[in-house]
Amino acid sequence: MSAVNDTGAVLARRWTSLAPRERLMVGAMGGALVFLIVWMIAVRPAWRMLEQAPVQRALADVQLLQMAAIANEARQLRAMPQVASRQAEQVLKSATERLGAKAKLAIQGERATLSLTGATGEDLRQWLTEARGGARARPVEAALTRAGQGYNGTLVVAIGSSQ
């Protein structure tokens, strides 16, 4: 504690030994330093947040519209009547045939397993769209890995009355 008191006493003596003009300059520099610290800690981060707010709000609005579109699509799909198992199987087989050698379909009861080898993301998206819309199938399990330009793995969908 005495070191702090000694330092304070030394600074007080130093201050009194300064000329009035020098005191004014030191005070101005101290004020500028305080202003800089307040600016860096409090004002600048808030200012940046205000500048970024319109962009972040626009992004949130876009995401909200996308989510609303997805929710609307889900409501429409739920409202559609169920498809008979035979018809669902035909739709899935037809969609799988369009993928050619990239895919194989195995149907067991109310589940269908799609095995993929080198299928692109677009191939997978089209198959899922057709399966969901035409067969009312819903994905229940996916084990896919990225391999080069495509995906390898399996996708299991539920068909029939298990929805």
PDB file of C-alpha atoms in Angstrom:
ATOM      1  CA  MET A   1       0.000   0.000   0.000  1.00  0.00           C
ATOM      2  CA  SER A   2       2.898   2.339   0.720  1.00  0.00           C
ATOM      3  CA  ALA A   3       4.158   1.898  -2.852  1.00  0.00           C
ATOM      4  CA  VAL A   4       0.838   3.166  -4.174  1.00  0.00           C
ATOM      5  CA  ASN A   5       0.902   6.099  -1.784  1.00  0.00           C
ATOM      6  CA  ASP A   6       4.510   6.866  -2.738  1.00  0.00           C
ATOM      7  CA  THR A   7       3.662   6.751  -6.441  1.00  0.00           C
ATOM      8  CA  GLY A   8       0.639   9.000  -5.891  1.00  0.00           C
ATOM      9  CA  ALA A   9       2.766  11.480  -3.946  1.00  0.00           C
ATOM     10  CA  VAL A  10       5.422  11.501  -6.684  1.00  0.00           C
ATOM     11  CA  LEU A  11       2.768  12.116  -9.356  1.00  0.00           C
ATOM     12  CA  ALA A  12       1.168  14.906  -7.303  1.00  0.00           C
ATOM     13  CA  ARG A  13       4.556  16.649  -6.905  1.00  0.00           C
ATOM     14  CA  ARG A  14       5.223  16.220 -10.604  1.00  0.00           C
ATOM     15  CA  TRP A  15       1.818  17.703 -11.455  1.00  0.00           C
ATOM     16  CA  THR A  16       2.380  20.757  -9.282  1.00  0.00           C
ATOM     17  CA  SER A  17       5.818  21.292 -10.805  1.00  0.00           C
ATOM     18  CA  LEU A  18       4.312  21.512 -14.319  1.00  0.00           C
ATOM     19  CA  ALA A  19       3.623  24.859 -15.888  1.00  0.00           C
ATOM     20  CA  PRO A  20      -0.071  25.708 -16.492  1.00  0.00           C
ATOM     21  CA  ARG A  21       0.374  25.202 -20.229  1.00  0.00           C
ATOM     22  CA  GLU A  22       1.905  21.748 -19.648  1.00  0.00           C
ATOM     23  CA  ARG A  23      -0.941  20.826 -17.279  1.00  0.00           C
ATOM     24  CA  LEU A  24      -3.414  21.793 -19.992  1.00  0.00           C
ATOM     25  CA  MET A  25      -1.619  19.593 -22.531  1.00  0.00           C
ATOM     26  CA  VAL A  26      -1.436  16.597 -20.145  1.00  0.00           C
ATOM     27  CA  GLY A  27      -5.124  17.054 -19.290  1.00  0.00           C
ATOM     28  CA  ALA A  28      -6.037  17.192 -22.986  1.00  0.00           C
ATOM     29  CA  MET A  29      -4.015  14.046 -23.701  1.00  0.00           C
ATOM     30  CA  GLY A  30      -5.662  12.287 -20.747  1.00  0.00           C
ATOM     31  CA  GLY A  31      -9.094  13.330 -21.972  1.00  0.00           C
ATOM     32  CA  ALA A  32      -8.274  12.108 -25.484  1.00  0.00           C
ATOM     33  CA  LEU A  33      -7.070   8.797 -24.051  1.00  0.00           C
ATOM     34  CA  VAL A  34     -10.282   8.371 -22.018  1.00  0.00           C
ATOM     35  CA  PHE A  35     -12.361   9.250 -25.094  1.00  0.00           C
ATOM     36  CA  LEU A  36     -10.442   6.676 -27.176  1.00  0.00           C
ATOM     37  CA  ILE A  37     -10.941   3.940 -24.575  1.00  0.00           C
ATOM     38  CA  VAL A  38     -14.675   4.680 -24.264  1.00  0.00           C
ATOM     39  CA  TRP A  39     -14.975   4.730 -28.062  1.00  0.00           C
ATOM     40  CA  MET A  40     -13.195   1.383 -28.491  1.00  0.00           C
ATOM     41  CA  ILE A  41     -15.049  -0.407 -25.681  1.00  0.00           C
ATOM     42  CA  ALA A  42     -18.576   1.002 -25.809  1.00  0.00           C
ATOM     43  CA  VAL A  43     -19.369   3.068 -28.894  1.00  0.00           C
ATOM     44  CA  ARG A  44     -17.603   1.285 -31.756  1.00  0.00           C
ATOM     45  CA  PRO A  45     -19.117  -2.200 -31.167  1.00  0.00           C
ATOM     46  CA  ALA A  46     -22.607  -0.709 -30.877  1.00  0.00           C
ATOM     47  CA  TRP A  47     -22.037   1.356 -34.015  1.00  0.00           C
ATOM     48  CA  ARG A  48     -20.988  -1.744 -35.952  1.00  0.00           C
ATOM     49  CA  MET A  49     -24.067  -3.591 -34.741  1.00  0.00           C
ATOM     50  CA  LEU A  50     -26.292  -0.783 -35.987  1.00  0.00           C
ATOM     51  CA  GLU A  51     -24.549  -0.822 -39.372  1.00  0.00           C
ATOM     52  CA  GLN A  52     -24.975  -4.590 -39.734  1.00  0.00           C
ATOM     53  CA  ALA A  53     -28.572  -4.729 -38.481  1.00  0.00           C
ATOM     54  CA  PRO A  54     -30.284  -4.091 -41.872  1.00  0.00           C
ATOM     55  CA  VAL A  55     -28.251  -6.834 -43.569  1.00  0.00           C
ATOM     56  CA  GLN A  56     -28.912  -9.298 -40.765  1.00  0.00           C
ATOM     57  CA  ARG A  57     -32.601  -8.470 -40.812  1.00  0.00           C
ATOM     58  CA  ALA A  58     -32.766  -9.028 -44.578  1.00  0.00           C
ATOM     59  CA  LEU A  59     -31.079 -12.416 -44.150  1.00  0.00           C
ATOM     60  CA  ALA A  60     -33.520 -13.339 -41.386  1.00  0.00           C
ATOM     61  CA  ASP A  61     -36.441 -12.307 -43.602  1.00  0.00           C
ATOM     62  CA  VAL A  62     -35.162 -14.533 -46.424  1.00  0.00           C
ATOM     63  CA  GLN A  63     -34.792 -17.453 -44.017  1.00  0.00           C
ATOM     64  CA  LEU A  64     -38.298 -16.837 -42.685  1.00  0.00           C
ATOM     65  CA  LEU A  65     -39.733 -16.904 -46.210  1.00  0.00           C
ATOM     66  CA  GLN A  66     -37.877 -20.153 -46.950  1.00  0.00           C
ATOM     67  CA  MET A  67     -39.175 -21.732 -43.757  1.00  0.00           C
ATOM     68  CA  ALA A  68     -42.724 -20.568 -44.536  1.00  0.00           C
ATOM     69  CA  ALA A  69     -42.471 -22.109 -48.005  1.00  0.00           C
ATOM     70  CA  ILE A  70     -41.241 -25.396 -46.544  1.00  0.00           C
ATOM     71  CA  ALA A  71     -44.037 -25.370 -43.944  1.00  0.00           C
ATOM     72  CA  ASN A  72     -46.597 -24.681 -46.661  1.00  0.00           C
ATOM     73  CA  GLU A  73     -45.255 -27.554 -48.754  1.00  0.00           C
ATOM     74  CA  ALA A  74     -45.418 -29.861 -45.721  1.00  0.00           C
ATOM     75  CA  ARG A  75     -49.059 -28.855 -45.081  1.00  0.00           C
ATOM     76  CA  GLN A  76     -49.934 -29.530 -48.721  1.00  0.00           C
ATOM     77  CA  LEU A  77     -48.258 -32.933 -48.645  1.00  0.00           C
ATOM     78  CA  ARG A  78     -50.058 -33.885 -45.425  1.00  0.00           C
ATOM     79  CA  ALA A  79     -53.385 -32.870 -46.947  1.00  0.00           C
ATOM     80  CA  MET A  80     -52.883 -35.129 -49.978  1.00  0.00           C
ATOM     81  CA  PRO A  81     -54.525 -38.541 -49.800  1.00  0.00           C
ATOM     82  CA  GLN A  82     -52.344 -41.544 -49.082  1.00  0.00           C
ATOM     83  CA  VAL A  83     -51.095 -43.669 -51.928  1.00  0.00           C
ATOM     84  CA  ALA A  84     -51.596 -47.420 -52.068  1.00  0.00           C
ATOM     85  CA  SER A  85     -48.463 -49.424 -51.340  1.00  0.00           C
ATOM     86  CA  ARG A  86     -48.327 -50.892 -54.868  1.00  0.00           C
ATOM     87  CA  GLN A  87     -48.565 -47.458 -56.454  1.00  0.00           C
ATOM     88  CA  ALA A  88     -45.912 -46.084 -54.045  1.00  0.00           C
ATOM     89  CA  GLU A  89     -43.590 -48.936 -54.965  1.00  0.00           C
ATOM     90  CA  GLN A  90     -44.066 -48.195 -58.670  1.00  0.00           C
ATOM     91  CA  VAL A  91     -43.278 -44.509 -58.180  1.00  0.00           C
ATOM     92  CA  LEU A  92     -40.125 -45.331 -56.212  1.00  0.00           C
ATOM     93  CA  LYS A  93     -39.002 -47.893 -58.788  1.00  0.00           C
ATOM     94  CA  SER A  94     -39.591 -45.420 -61.601  1.00  0.00           C
ATOM     95  CA  ALA A  95     -37.644 -42.693 -59.818  1.00  0.00           C
ATOM     96  CA  THR A  96     -34.812 -45.124 -59.103  1.00  0.00           C
ATOM     97  CA  GLU A  97     -34.641 -46.251 -62.738  1.00  0.00           C
ATOM     98  CA  ARG A  98     -33.975 -42.625 -63.742  1.00  0.00           C
ATOM     99  CA  LEU A  99     -30.819 -42.730 -61.633  1.00  0.00           C
ATOM    100  CA  GLY A 100     -29.521 -45.677 -63.662  1.00  0.00           C
ATOM    101  CA  ALA A 101     -26.531 -47.558 -62.290  1.00  0.00           C
ATOM    102  CA  LYS A 102     -26.059 -45.009 -59.511  1.00  0.00           C
ATOM    103  CA  ALA A 103     -28.913 -46.457 -57.432  1.00  0.00           C
ATOM    104  CA  LYS A 104     -30.578 -49.699 -56.367  1.00  0.00           C
ATOM    105  CA  LEU A 105     -33.902 -49.961 -54.560  1.00  0.00           C
ATOM    106  CA  ALA A 106     -34.916 -52.659 -52.077  1.00  0.00           C
ATOM    107  CA  ILE A 107     -38.480 -52.652 -50.728  1.00  0.00           C
ATOM    108  CA  GLN A 108     -39.319 -54.569 -47.560  1.00  0.00           C
ATOM    109  CA  GLY A 109     -42.806 -54.101 -46.197  1.00  0.00           C
ATOM    110  CA  GLU A 110     -43.447 -50.438 -45.493  1.00  0.00           C
ATOM    111  CA  ARG A 111     -39.817 -49.386 -45.925  1.00  0.00           C
ATOM    112  CA  ALA A 112     -37.749 -48.840 -49.011  1.00  0.00           C
ATOM    113  CA  THR A 113     -33.954 -48.658 -48.981  1.00  0.00           C
ATOM    114  CA  LEU A 114     -32.169 -46.743 -51.719  1.00  0.00           C
ATOM    115  CA  SER A 115     -28.497 -47.642 -52.117  1.00  0.00           C
ATOM    116  CA  LEU A 116     -26.480 -44.949 -53.864  1.00  0.00           C
ATOM    117  CA  THR A 117     -23.099 -45.027 -55.562  1.00  0.00           C
ATOM    118  CA  GLY A 118     -21.788 -41.750 -56.947  1.00  0.00           C
ATOM    119  CA  ALA A 119     -25.166 -39.993 -57.091  1.00  0.00           C
ATOM    120  CA  THR A 120     -25.022 -36.205 -57.280  1.00  0.00           C
ATOM    121  CA  GLY A 121     -26.845 -33.925 -54.900  1.00  0.00           C
ATOM    122  CA  GLU A 122     -29.248 -33.005 -57.694  1.00  0.00           C
ATOM    123  CA  ASP A 123     -29.968 -36.718 -58.376  1.00  0.00           C
ATOM    124  CA  LEU A 124     -30.737 -37.204 -54.699  1.00  0.00           C
ATOM    125  CA  ARG A 125     -32.932 -34.086 -54.527  1.00  0.00           C
ATOM    126  CA  GLN A 126     -34.965 -35.155 -57.574  1.00  0.00           C
ATOM    127  CA  TRP A 127     -35.425 -38.685 -56.226  1.00  0.00           C
ATOM    128  CA  LEU A 128     -36.559 -37.384 -52.825  1.00  0.00           C
ATOM    129  CA  THR A 129     -38.949 -34.895 -54.436  1.00  0.00           C
ATOM    130  CA  GLU A 130     -40.514 -37.608 -56.557  1.00  0.00           C
ATOM    131  CA  ALA A 131     -40.633 -40.065 -53.661  1.00  0.00           C
ATOM    132  CA  ARG A 132     -42.276 -37.544 -51.340  1.00  0.00           C
ATOM    133  CA  GLY A 133     -44.728 -36.158 -53.868  1.00  0.00           C
ATOM    134  CA  GLY A 134     -45.656 -39.286 -55.829  1.00  0.00           C
ATOM    135  CA  ALA A 135     -45.293 -42.052 -53.263  1.00  0.00           C
ATOM    136  CA  ARG A 136     -45.883 -40.007 -50.082  1.00  0.00           C
ATOM    137  CA  ALA A 137     -42.664 -41.562 -48.809  1.00  0.00           C
ATOM    138  CA  ARG A 138     -40.840 -39.860 -45.981  1.00  0.00           C
ATOM    139  CA  PRO A 139     -37.146 -40.256 -45.148  1.00  0.00           C
ATOM    140  CA  VAL A 140     -36.529 -42.022 -41.850  1.00  0.00           C
ATOM    141  CA  GLU A 141     -32.823 -42.796 -42.014  1.00  0.00           C
ATOM    142  CA  ALA A 142     -29.851 -41.686 -44.084  1.00  0.00           C
ATOM    143  CA  ALA A 143     -26.256 -42.862 -44.096  1.00  0.00           C
ATOM    144  CA  LEU A 144     -24.551 -40.912 -46.870  1.00  0.00           C
ATOM    145  CA  THR A 145     -20.925 -40.015 -47.403  1.00  0.00           C
ATOM    146  CA  ARG A 146     -19.408 -37.597 -49.879  1.00  0.00           C
ATOM    147  CA  ALA A 147     -17.318 -39.381 -52.499  1.00  0.00           C
ATOM    148  CA  GLY A 148     -15.742 -37.181 -55.156  1.00  0.00           C
ATOM    149  CA  GLN A 149     -18.529 -35.406 -57.020  1.00  0.00           C
ATOM    150  CA  GLY A 150     -21.337 -37.523 -55.565  1.00  0.00           C
ATOM    151  CA  TYR A 151     -22.688 -39.439 -52.591  1.00  0.00           C
ATOM    152  CA  ASN A 152     -22.430 -43.075 -51.556  1.00  0.00           C
ATOM    153  CA  GLY A 153     -24.591 -44.773 -48.946  1.00  0.00           C
ATOM    154  CA  THR A 154     -28.175 -45.624 -48.165  1.00  0.00           C
ATOM    155  CA  LEU A 155     -31.430 -43.744 -47.680  1.00  0.00           C
ATOM    156  CA  VAL A 156     -34.414 -45.427 -46.018  1.00  0.00           C
ATOM    157  CA  VAL A 157     -37.933 -44.089 -46.608  1.00  0.00           C
ATOM    158  CA  ALA A 158     -41.254 -45.119 -45.071  1.00  0.00           C
ATOM    159  CA  ILE A 159     -44.092 -45.836 -47.499  1.00  0.00           C
ATOM    160  CA  GLY A 160     -47.702 -46.912 -47.208  1.00  0.00           C
ATOM    161  CA  SER A 161     -49.893 -46.392 -44.160  1.00  0.00           C
ATOM    162  CA  SER A 162     -47.063 -45.865 -41.626  1.00  0.00           C
ATOM    163  CA  GLN A 163     -47.323 -42.123 -42.041  1.00  0.00           C
TER     164      GLN A 163
END
